[in-house]
Short mmCIF file of C-alpha atoms and ligand atoms in Angstrom, two decimals:
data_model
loop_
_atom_site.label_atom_id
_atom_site.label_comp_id
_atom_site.label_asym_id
_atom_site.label_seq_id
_atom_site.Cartn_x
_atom_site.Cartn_y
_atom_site.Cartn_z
CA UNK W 24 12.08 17.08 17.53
CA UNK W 25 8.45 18.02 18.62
CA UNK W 26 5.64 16.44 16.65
CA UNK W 27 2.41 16.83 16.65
CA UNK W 28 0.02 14.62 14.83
CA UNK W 29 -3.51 15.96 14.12
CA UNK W 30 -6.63 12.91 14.16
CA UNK W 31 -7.27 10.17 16.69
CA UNK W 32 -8.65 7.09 15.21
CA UNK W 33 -6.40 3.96 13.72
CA UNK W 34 -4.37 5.49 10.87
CA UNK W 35 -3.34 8.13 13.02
CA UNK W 36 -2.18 5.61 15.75
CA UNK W 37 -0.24 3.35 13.28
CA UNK W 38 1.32 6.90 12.14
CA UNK W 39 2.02 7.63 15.21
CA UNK W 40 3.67 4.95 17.01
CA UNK W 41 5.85 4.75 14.54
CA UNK W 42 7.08 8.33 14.75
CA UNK W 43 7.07 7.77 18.61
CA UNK W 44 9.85 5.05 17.40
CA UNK W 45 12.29 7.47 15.97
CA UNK W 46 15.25 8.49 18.04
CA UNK W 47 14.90 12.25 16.61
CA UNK W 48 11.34 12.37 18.29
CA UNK W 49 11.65 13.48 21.56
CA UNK W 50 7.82 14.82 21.74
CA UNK W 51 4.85 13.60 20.62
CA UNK W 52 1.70 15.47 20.55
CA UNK W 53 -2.08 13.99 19.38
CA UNK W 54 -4.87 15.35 18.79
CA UNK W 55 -7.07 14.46 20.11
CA UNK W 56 -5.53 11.19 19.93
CA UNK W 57 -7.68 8.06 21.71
CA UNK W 58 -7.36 5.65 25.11
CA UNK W 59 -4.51 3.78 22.86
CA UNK W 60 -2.67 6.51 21.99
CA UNK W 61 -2.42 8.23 24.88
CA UNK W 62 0.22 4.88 25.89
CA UNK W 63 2.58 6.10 24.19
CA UNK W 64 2.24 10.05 23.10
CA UNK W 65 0.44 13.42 25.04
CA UNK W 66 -3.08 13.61 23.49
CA UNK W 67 -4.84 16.63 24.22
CA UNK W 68 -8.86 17.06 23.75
CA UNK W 69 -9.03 19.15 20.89
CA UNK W 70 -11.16 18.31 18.27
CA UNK W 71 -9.12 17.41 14.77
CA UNK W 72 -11.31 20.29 13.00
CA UNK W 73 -11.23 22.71 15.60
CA UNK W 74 -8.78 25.37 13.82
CA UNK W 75 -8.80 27.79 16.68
CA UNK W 76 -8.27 25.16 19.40
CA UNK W 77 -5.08 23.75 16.95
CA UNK W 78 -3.63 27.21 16.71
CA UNK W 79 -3.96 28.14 21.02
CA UNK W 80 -2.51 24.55 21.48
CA UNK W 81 0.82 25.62 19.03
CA UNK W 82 0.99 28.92 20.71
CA UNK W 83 1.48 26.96 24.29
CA UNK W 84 2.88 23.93 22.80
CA UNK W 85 5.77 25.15 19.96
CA UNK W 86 6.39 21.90 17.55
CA UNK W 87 8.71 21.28 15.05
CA UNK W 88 6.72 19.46 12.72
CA UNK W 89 2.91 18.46 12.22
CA UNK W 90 1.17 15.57 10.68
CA UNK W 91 -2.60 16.35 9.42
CA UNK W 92 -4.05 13.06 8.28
CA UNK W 93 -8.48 13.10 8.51
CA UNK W 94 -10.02 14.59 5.38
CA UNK W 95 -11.92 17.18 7.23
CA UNK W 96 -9.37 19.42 8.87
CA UNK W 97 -7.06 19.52 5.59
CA UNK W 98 -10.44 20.80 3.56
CA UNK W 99 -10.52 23.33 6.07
CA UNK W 100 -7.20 24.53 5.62
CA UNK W 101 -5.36 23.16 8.66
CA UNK W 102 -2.13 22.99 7.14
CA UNK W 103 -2.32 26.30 5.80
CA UNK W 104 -2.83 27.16 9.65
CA UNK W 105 0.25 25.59 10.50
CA UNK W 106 2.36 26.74 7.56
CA UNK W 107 1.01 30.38 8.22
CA UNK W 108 2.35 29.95 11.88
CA UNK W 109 5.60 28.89 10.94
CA UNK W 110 4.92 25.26 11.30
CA UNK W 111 6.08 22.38 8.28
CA UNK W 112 3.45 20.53 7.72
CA UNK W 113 2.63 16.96 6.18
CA UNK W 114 -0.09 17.07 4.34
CA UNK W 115 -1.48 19.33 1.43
CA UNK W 116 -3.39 22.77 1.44
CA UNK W 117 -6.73 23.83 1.61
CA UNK W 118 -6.31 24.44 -2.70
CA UNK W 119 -4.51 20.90 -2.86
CA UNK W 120 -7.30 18.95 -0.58
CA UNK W 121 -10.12 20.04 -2.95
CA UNK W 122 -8.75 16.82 -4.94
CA UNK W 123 -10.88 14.68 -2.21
CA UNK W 124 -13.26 17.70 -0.94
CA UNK W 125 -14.88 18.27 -4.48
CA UNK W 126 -15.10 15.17 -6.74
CA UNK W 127 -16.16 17.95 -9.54
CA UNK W 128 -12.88 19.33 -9.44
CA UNK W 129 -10.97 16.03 -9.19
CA UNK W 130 -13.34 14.99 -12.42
CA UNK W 131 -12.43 18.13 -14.39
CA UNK W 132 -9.04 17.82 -14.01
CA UNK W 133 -8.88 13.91 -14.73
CA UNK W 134 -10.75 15.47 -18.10
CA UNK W 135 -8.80 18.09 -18.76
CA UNK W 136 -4.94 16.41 -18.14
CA UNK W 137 -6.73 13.39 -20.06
CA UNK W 138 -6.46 10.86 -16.86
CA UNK W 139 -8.05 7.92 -17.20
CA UNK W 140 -11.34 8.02 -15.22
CA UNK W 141 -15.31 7.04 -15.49
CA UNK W 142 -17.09 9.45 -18.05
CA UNK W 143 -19.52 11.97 -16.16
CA UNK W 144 -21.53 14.27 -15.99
CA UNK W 145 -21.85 17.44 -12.92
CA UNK W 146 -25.37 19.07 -12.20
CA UNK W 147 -26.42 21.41 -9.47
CA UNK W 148 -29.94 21.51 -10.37
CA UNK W 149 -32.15 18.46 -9.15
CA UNK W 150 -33.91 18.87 -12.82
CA UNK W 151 -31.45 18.89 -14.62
CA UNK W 152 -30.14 15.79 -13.11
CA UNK W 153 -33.21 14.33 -13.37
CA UNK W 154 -33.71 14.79 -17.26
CA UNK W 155 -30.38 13.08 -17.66
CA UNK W 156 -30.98 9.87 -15.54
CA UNK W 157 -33.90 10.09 -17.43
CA UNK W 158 -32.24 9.08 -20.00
CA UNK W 159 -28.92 7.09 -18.74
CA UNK W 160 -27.65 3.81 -19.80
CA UNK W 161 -27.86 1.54 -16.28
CA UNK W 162 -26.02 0.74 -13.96
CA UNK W 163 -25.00 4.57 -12.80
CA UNK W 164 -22.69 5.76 -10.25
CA UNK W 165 -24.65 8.74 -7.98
CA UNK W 166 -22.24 10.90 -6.22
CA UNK W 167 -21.67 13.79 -3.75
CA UNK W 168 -19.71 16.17 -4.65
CA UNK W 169 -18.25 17.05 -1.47
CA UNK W 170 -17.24 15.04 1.39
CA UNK W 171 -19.62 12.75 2.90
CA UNK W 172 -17.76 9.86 5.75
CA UNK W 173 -17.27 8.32 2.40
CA UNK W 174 -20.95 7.82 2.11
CA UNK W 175 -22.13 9.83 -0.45
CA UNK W 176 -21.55 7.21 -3.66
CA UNK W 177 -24.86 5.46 -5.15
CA UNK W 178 -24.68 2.85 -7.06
CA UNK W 179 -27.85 2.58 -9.15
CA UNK W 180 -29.30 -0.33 -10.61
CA UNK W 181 -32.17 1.55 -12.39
CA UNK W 182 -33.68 4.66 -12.64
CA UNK W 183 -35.68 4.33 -9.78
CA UNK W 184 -32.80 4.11 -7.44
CA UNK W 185 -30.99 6.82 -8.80
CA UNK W 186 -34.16 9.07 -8.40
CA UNK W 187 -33.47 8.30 -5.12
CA UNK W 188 -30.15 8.93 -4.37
CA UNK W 189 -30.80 12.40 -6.26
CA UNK W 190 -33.08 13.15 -4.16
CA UNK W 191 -31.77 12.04 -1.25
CA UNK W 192 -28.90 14.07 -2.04
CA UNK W 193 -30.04 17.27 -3.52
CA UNK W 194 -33.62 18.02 -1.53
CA UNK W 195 -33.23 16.25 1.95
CA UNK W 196 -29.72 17.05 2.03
CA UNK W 197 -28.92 14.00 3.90
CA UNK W 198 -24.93 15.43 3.46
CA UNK W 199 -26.04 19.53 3.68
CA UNK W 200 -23.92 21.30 1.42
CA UNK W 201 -22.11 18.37 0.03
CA UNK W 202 -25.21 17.67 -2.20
CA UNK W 203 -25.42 20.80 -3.47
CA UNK W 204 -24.04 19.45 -6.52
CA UNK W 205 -23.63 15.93 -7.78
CA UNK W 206 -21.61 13.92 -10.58
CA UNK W 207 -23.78 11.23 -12.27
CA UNK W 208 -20.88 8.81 -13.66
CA UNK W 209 -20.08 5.66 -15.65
CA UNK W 210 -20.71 2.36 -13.92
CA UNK W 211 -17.05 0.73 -14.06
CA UNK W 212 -16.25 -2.90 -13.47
CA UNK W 213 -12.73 -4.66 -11.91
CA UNK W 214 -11.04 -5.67 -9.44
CA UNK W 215 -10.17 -2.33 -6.96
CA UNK W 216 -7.04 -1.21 -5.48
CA UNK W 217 -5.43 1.45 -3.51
CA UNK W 218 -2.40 2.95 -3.50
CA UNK W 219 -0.82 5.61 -1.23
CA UNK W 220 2.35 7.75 -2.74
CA UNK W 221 4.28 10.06 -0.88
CA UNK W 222 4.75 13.25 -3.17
CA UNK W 223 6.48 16.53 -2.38
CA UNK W 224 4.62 17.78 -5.64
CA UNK W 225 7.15 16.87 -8.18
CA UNK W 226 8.46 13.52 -7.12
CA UNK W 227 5.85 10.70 -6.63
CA UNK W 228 6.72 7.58 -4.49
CA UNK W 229 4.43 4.77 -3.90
CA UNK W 230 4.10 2.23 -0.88
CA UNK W 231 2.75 -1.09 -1.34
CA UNK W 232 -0.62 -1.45 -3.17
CA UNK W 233 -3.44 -2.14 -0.88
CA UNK W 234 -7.40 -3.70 -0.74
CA UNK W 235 -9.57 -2.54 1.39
CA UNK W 236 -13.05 -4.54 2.32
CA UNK W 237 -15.69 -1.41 2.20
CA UNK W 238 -19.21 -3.02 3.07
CA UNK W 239 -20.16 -3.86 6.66
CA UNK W 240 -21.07 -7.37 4.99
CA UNK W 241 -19.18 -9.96 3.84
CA UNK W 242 -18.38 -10.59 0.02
CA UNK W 243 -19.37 -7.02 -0.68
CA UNK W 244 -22.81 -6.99 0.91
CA UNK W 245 -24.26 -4.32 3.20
CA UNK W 246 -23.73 -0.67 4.11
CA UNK W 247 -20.75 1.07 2.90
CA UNK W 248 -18.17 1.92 6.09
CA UNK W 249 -14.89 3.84 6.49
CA UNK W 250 -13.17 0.47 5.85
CA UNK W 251 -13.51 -3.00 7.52
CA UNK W 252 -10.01 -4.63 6.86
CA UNK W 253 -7.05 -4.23 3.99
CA UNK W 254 -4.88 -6.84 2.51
CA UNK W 255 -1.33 -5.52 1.18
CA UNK W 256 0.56 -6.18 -1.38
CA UNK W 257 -2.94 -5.79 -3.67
CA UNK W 258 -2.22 -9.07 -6.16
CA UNK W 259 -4.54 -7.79 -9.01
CA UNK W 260 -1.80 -5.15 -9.12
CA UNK W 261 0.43 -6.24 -11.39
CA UNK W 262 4.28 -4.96 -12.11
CA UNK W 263 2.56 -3.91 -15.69
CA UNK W 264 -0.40 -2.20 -14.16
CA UNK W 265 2.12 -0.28 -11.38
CA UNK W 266 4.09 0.63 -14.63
CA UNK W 267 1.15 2.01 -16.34
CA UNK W 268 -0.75 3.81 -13.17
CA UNK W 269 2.63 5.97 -12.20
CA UNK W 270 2.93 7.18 -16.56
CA UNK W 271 -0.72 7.28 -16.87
CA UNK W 272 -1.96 8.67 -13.56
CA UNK W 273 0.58 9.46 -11.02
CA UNK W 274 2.84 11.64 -12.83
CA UNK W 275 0.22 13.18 -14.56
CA UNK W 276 -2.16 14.03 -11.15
CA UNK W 277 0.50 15.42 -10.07
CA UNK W 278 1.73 17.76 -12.74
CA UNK W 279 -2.00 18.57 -13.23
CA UNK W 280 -2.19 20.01 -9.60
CA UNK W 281 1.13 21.92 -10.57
CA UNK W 282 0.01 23.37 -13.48
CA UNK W 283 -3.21 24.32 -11.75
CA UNK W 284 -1.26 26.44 -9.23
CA UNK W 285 -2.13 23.99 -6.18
CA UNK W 286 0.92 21.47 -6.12
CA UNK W 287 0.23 18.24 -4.02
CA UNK W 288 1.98 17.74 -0.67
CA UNK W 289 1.56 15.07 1.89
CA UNK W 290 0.22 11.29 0.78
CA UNK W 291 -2.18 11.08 -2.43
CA UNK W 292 -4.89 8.38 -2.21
CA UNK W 293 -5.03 7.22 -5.24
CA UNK W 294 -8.83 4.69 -5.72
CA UNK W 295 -8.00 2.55 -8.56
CA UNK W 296 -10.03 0.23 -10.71
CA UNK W 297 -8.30 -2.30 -13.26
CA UNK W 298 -10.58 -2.00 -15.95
CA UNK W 299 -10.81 -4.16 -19.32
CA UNK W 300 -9.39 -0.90 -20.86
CA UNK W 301 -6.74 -0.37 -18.27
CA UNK W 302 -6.67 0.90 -14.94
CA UNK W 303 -9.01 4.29 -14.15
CA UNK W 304 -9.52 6.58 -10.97
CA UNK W 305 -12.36 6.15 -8.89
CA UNK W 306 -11.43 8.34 -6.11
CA UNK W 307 -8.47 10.60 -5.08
CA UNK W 308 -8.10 11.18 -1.11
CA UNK W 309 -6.03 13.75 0.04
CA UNK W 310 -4.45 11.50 2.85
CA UNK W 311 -2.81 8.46 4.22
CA UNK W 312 -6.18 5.86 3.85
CA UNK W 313 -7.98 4.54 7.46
CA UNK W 314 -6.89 1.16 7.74
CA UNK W 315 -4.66 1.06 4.85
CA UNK W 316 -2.45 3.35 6.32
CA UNK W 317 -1.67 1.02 9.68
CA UNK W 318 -1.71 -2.27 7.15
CA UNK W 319 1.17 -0.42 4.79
CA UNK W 320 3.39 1.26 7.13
CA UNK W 321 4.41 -2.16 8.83
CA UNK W 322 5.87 -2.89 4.83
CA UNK W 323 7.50 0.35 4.78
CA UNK W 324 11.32 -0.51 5.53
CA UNK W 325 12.81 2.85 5.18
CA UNK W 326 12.27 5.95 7.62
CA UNK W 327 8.97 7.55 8.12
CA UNK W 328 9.44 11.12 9.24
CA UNK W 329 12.08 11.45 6.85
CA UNK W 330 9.53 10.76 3.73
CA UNK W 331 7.27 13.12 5.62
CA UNK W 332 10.03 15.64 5.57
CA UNK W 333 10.75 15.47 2.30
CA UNK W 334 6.72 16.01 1.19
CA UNK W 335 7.46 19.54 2.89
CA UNK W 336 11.41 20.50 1.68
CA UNK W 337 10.98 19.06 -1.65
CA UNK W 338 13.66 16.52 -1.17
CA UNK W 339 11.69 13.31 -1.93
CA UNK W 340 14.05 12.56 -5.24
CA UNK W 341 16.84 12.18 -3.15
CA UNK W 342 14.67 10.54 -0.14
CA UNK W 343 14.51 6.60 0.23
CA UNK W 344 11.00 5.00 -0.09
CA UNK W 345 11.95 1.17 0.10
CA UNK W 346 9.50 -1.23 0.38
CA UNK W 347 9.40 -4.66 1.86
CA UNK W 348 8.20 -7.88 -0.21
CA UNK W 349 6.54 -9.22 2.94
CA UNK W 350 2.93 -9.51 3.49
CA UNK W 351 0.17 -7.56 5.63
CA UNK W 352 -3.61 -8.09 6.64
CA UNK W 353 -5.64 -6.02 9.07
CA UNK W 354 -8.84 -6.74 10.26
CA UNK W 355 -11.11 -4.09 11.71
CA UNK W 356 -13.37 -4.94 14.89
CA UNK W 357 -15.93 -2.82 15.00
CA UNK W 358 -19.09 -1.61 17.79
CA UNK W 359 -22.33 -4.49 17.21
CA UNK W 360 -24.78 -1.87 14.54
CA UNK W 361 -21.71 0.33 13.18
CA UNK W 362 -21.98 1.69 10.91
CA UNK W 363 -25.25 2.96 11.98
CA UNK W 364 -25.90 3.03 15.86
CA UNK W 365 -23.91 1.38 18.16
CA UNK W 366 -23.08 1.54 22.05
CA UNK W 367 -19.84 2.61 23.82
CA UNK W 368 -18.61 1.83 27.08
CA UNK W 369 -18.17 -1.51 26.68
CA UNK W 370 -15.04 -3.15 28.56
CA UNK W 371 -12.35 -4.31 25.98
CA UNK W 372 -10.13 -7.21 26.44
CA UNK W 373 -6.59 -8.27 24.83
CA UNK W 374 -4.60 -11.66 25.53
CA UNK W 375 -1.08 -12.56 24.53
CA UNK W 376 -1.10 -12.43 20.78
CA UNK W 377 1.39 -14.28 18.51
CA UNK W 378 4.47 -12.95 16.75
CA UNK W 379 4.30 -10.14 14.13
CA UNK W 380 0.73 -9.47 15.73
CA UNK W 381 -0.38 -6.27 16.97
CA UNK W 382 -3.20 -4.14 18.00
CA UNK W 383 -3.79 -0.56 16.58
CA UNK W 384 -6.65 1.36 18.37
CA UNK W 385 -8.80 3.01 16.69
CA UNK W 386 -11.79 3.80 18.82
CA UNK W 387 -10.85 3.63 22.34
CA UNK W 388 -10.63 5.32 26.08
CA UNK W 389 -8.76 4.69 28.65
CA UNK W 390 -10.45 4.40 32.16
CA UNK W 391 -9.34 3.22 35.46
CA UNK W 392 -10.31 -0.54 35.06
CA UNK W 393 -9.07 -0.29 31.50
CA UNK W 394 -9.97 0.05 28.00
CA UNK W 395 -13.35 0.22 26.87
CA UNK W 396 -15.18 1.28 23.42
CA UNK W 397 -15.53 4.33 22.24
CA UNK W 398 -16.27 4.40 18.32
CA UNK W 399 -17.54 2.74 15.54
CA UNK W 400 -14.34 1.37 14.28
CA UNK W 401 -12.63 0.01 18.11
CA UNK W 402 -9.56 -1.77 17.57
CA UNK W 403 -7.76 -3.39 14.52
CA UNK W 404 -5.35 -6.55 14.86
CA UNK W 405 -2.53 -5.79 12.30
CA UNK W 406 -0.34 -8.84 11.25
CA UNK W 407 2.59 -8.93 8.86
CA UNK W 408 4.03 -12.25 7.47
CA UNK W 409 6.27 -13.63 4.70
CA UNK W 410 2.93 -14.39 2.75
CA UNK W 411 -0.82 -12.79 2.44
CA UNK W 412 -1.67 -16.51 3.41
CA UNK W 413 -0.01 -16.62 7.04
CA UNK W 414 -0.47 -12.50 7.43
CA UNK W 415 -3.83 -12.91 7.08
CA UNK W 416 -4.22 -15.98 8.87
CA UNK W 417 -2.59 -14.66 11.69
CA UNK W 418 -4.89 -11.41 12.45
CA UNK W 419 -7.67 -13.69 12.35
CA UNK W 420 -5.98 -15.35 14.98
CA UNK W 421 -5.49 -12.29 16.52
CA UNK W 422 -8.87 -11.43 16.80
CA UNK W 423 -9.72 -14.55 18.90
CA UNK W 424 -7.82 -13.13 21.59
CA UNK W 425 -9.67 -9.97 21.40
CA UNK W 426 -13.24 -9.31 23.28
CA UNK W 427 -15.97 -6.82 23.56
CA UNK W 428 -19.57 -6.89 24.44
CA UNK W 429 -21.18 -6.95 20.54
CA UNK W 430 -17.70 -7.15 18.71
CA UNK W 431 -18.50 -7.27 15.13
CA UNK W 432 -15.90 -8.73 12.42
CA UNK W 433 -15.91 -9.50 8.89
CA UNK W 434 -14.73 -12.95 8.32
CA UNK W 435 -13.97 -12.78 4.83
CA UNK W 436 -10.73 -9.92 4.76
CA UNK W 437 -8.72 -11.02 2.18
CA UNK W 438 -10.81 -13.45 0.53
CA UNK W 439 -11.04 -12.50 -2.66
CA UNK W 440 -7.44 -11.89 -2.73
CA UNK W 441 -6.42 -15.53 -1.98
CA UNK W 442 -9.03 -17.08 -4.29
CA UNK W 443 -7.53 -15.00 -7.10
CA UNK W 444 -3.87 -16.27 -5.77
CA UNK W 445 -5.05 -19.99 -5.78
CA UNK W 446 -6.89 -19.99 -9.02
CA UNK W 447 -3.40 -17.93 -10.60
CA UNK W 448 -1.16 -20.76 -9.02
CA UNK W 449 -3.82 -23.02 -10.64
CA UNK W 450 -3.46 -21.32 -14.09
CA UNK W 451 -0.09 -21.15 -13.85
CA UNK W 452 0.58 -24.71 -13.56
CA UNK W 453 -2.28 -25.59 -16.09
CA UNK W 454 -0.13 -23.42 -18.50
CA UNK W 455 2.97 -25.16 -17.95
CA UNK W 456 1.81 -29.42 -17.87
P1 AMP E 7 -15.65 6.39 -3.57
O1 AMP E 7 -16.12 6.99 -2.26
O2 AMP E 7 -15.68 7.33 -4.73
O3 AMP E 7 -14.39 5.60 -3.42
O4 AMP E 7 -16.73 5.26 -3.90
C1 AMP E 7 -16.99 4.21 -2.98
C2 AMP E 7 -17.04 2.90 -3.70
O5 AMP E 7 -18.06 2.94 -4.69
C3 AMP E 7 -15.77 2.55 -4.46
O6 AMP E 7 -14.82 1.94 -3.67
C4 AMP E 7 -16.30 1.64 -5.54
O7 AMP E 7 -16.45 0.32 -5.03
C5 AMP E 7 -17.67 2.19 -5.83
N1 AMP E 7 -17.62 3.07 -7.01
C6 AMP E 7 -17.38 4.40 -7.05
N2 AMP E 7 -17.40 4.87 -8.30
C7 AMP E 7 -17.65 3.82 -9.10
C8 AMP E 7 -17.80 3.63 -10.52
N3 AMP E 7 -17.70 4.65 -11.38
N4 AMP E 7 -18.04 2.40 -10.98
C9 AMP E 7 -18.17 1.35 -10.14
N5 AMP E 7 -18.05 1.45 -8.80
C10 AMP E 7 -17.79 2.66 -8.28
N1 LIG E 8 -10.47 3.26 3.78
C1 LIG E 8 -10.91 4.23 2.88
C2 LIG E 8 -10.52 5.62 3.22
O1 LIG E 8 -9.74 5.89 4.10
O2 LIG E 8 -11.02 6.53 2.56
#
């Protein structure tokens, strides 16, 4: 089969190596792909939203099969594209993405199919917005309604800062059209989790529940960034709380997109919080997360493609998603100053690392002497164990084999997650003496 996969950072190297794995894949096409990537699969430079530069490269290139996994070129209709030139796709249409590209429309249909969510309110007048801040119960949650490098969430302590984010928003456009209009929402507190689910629209299929580590800073602290390191399986996320998130959210999302005329294809993102009142949606994303999807794929035991497959024939019923009851942690090195500005250039490198270690690039270019930097998010050092414990212990040893000039980690991935194992064991045996 020829494949081509459509994004170049870390989630779309961790997809692809493992379709480069597959005996039925006998070509592999990325774009644009990065330094790493270009090991192991042809990566062309053509940019991931660049719809007529996607459709000349198909006309040269015929494939099989595509992958679209970045936000942006699904909200601009890339699979429809493909579909429209005869090309299966994984991943959902243009009508299907708006579940991540417009949080209004993911909020009135949470409302209207009665899916557990934060109460809110939509303006898309700055005075009208105003007048209700005015007047909100504090904290609130400030967001864009569109897509915004998942920057475009406030949360706001008072009314001050949420004057601000308004503004910032709706006058200085600091996201153009994306604050055009805004949701003001309810301030929700718990533990957070993520899960991914292959769906072909009908059938839903989770992988294993994930945590990703948002802020730049450690213990939550700092600028919000695409993701600085994921712990899987998510231990907040109970067998109780999976049973209740597939009747009370799953199923239901995706019956709601159904009966809205825009089934879901492809991987739903689904941002959970477990609440006091039971687990609610944050966020939906259209698409495999960036790095959860590199952290859960190593626990996925049964075939990749064929899952993708089956999001596009309808066949996931009858399609094994098995997971494995081992243990992952990935830890995201990042440019010195990222998320704001950072350099690139800077020579990158990699020593022997220990068993069920590896290295997913995410921001990288090849160059005669080498690797060297070439994003904000450069490399992440993936390790899978029998516990979170040793998994995550092990990418952090990882990482000391790993250098760049101004290589910036978070030292704290997976944290939380331990504490709350320790003080459960603790409980536990409190419970039982
Ligand atoms: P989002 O881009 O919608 O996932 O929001 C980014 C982050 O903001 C989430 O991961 C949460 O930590 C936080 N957040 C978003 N909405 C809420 C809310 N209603 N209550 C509390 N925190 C929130
Ligand atoms: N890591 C969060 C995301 O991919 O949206």
């Amino acid at each position: 089969m020829k494949i081509l996969v459509i994004g170049g950072g870390g989630r779309e190297y961790g997809i692809a190596k493992r379709l480069s794995e597959d005996p039925r894949v006998d070509k592999l096409y990325v774009l644009p792909g990065n330094g790493g990537i270009s090991e192991f699969a042809e990566c062309f430079d053509v940019k991931a939203t660049d719809l007529d530069g996607v459709r000349d490269f198909v006309r040269e290139h015929p494939v099989d099969f595509a992958v679209v996994t970045p936000d942006d070129p699904l909200a601009l209709g890339m699979a429809d594209l493909l579909r429209g030139m005869g090309v299966p796709c994984f991943g959902p249409s243009k009508a299907a993405a708006r579940i991540e590209a417009s949080k209004i429309f993911s909020k009135n249909l949470m409302m209207k199919y009665s899916i557990p969510t934060a109460k809110a309110e939509s303006f898309d007048s700055f005075a009208a917005a105003s007048l209700y801040i005015a007047m909100a119960k504090y904290p609130v949650v400030v967001k864009a309604d569109g897509l915004a490098l998942g920057k475009g969430v406030f949360i706001c302590r008072n009314h001050h800062e949420a004057v601000n984010a308004l503004r910032e928003l709706m006058e200085d456009r600091l996201f153009g059209a994306s604050g055009e209009r805004v949701l003001v929402e309810e301030f929700l507190e718990g533990p957070e989790v993520t899960v991914l689910a292959f769906t072909d629209g009908r059938t839903i299929k989770p992988m294993v529940a994930s945590m990703d580590h948002k802020t730049a800073g450690e213990g939550g602290t700092g600028p919000n960034t695409g993701g600085m390191g994921v712990i899987a399986p998510n231990p907040f996320y109970t067998e109780e709380a999976a049973a209740e998130c597939m009747e009370k959210i799953f199923l239901p999302t995706i019956r709601a997109m159904e009966e809205e005329g825009c089934p879901f294809t492809g991987c739903l993102y689904f941002g959970l919080m477990l609440t006091k009142d039971g687990p609610k949606v944050i966020e939906y994303n259209c698409r495999f997360g960036d790095p959860e999807a590199q952290t859960v794929l190593p626990l996925l035991e049964s075939n990749l493609l064929d899952a993708m497959l089956a999001t596009e024939e309808g066949t996931l019923d009858r399609t094994p998603v098995v997971l494995s009851n081992r243990a992952a942690c990935c830890v995201v090195l990042a440019s010195g100053g990222y998320p704001g500005k950072y350099e690139k250039g800077k020579p990158i490198t990699i020593g022997k690392l220990g068993e069920g270690v590896h290295i997913v690039h995410a921001g990288t270019k090849k160059t005669e002497d080498g690797f060297v930097t070439a994003g904000g998010r450069v490399l992440n050092v993936i390790a899978a164990a029998d516990s979170l414990k040793e998994a995550v212990a092990a990418a952090y040893e990882g990482v000391l084999k790993v250098g760049f000039d101004g290589m910036y980690v978070r030292r704290d991935i997976g944290r939380a997650a331990l504490d709350y194992l320790d003080e459960k064991k603790a409980y536990d045996l409190l419970r039982r003496s």
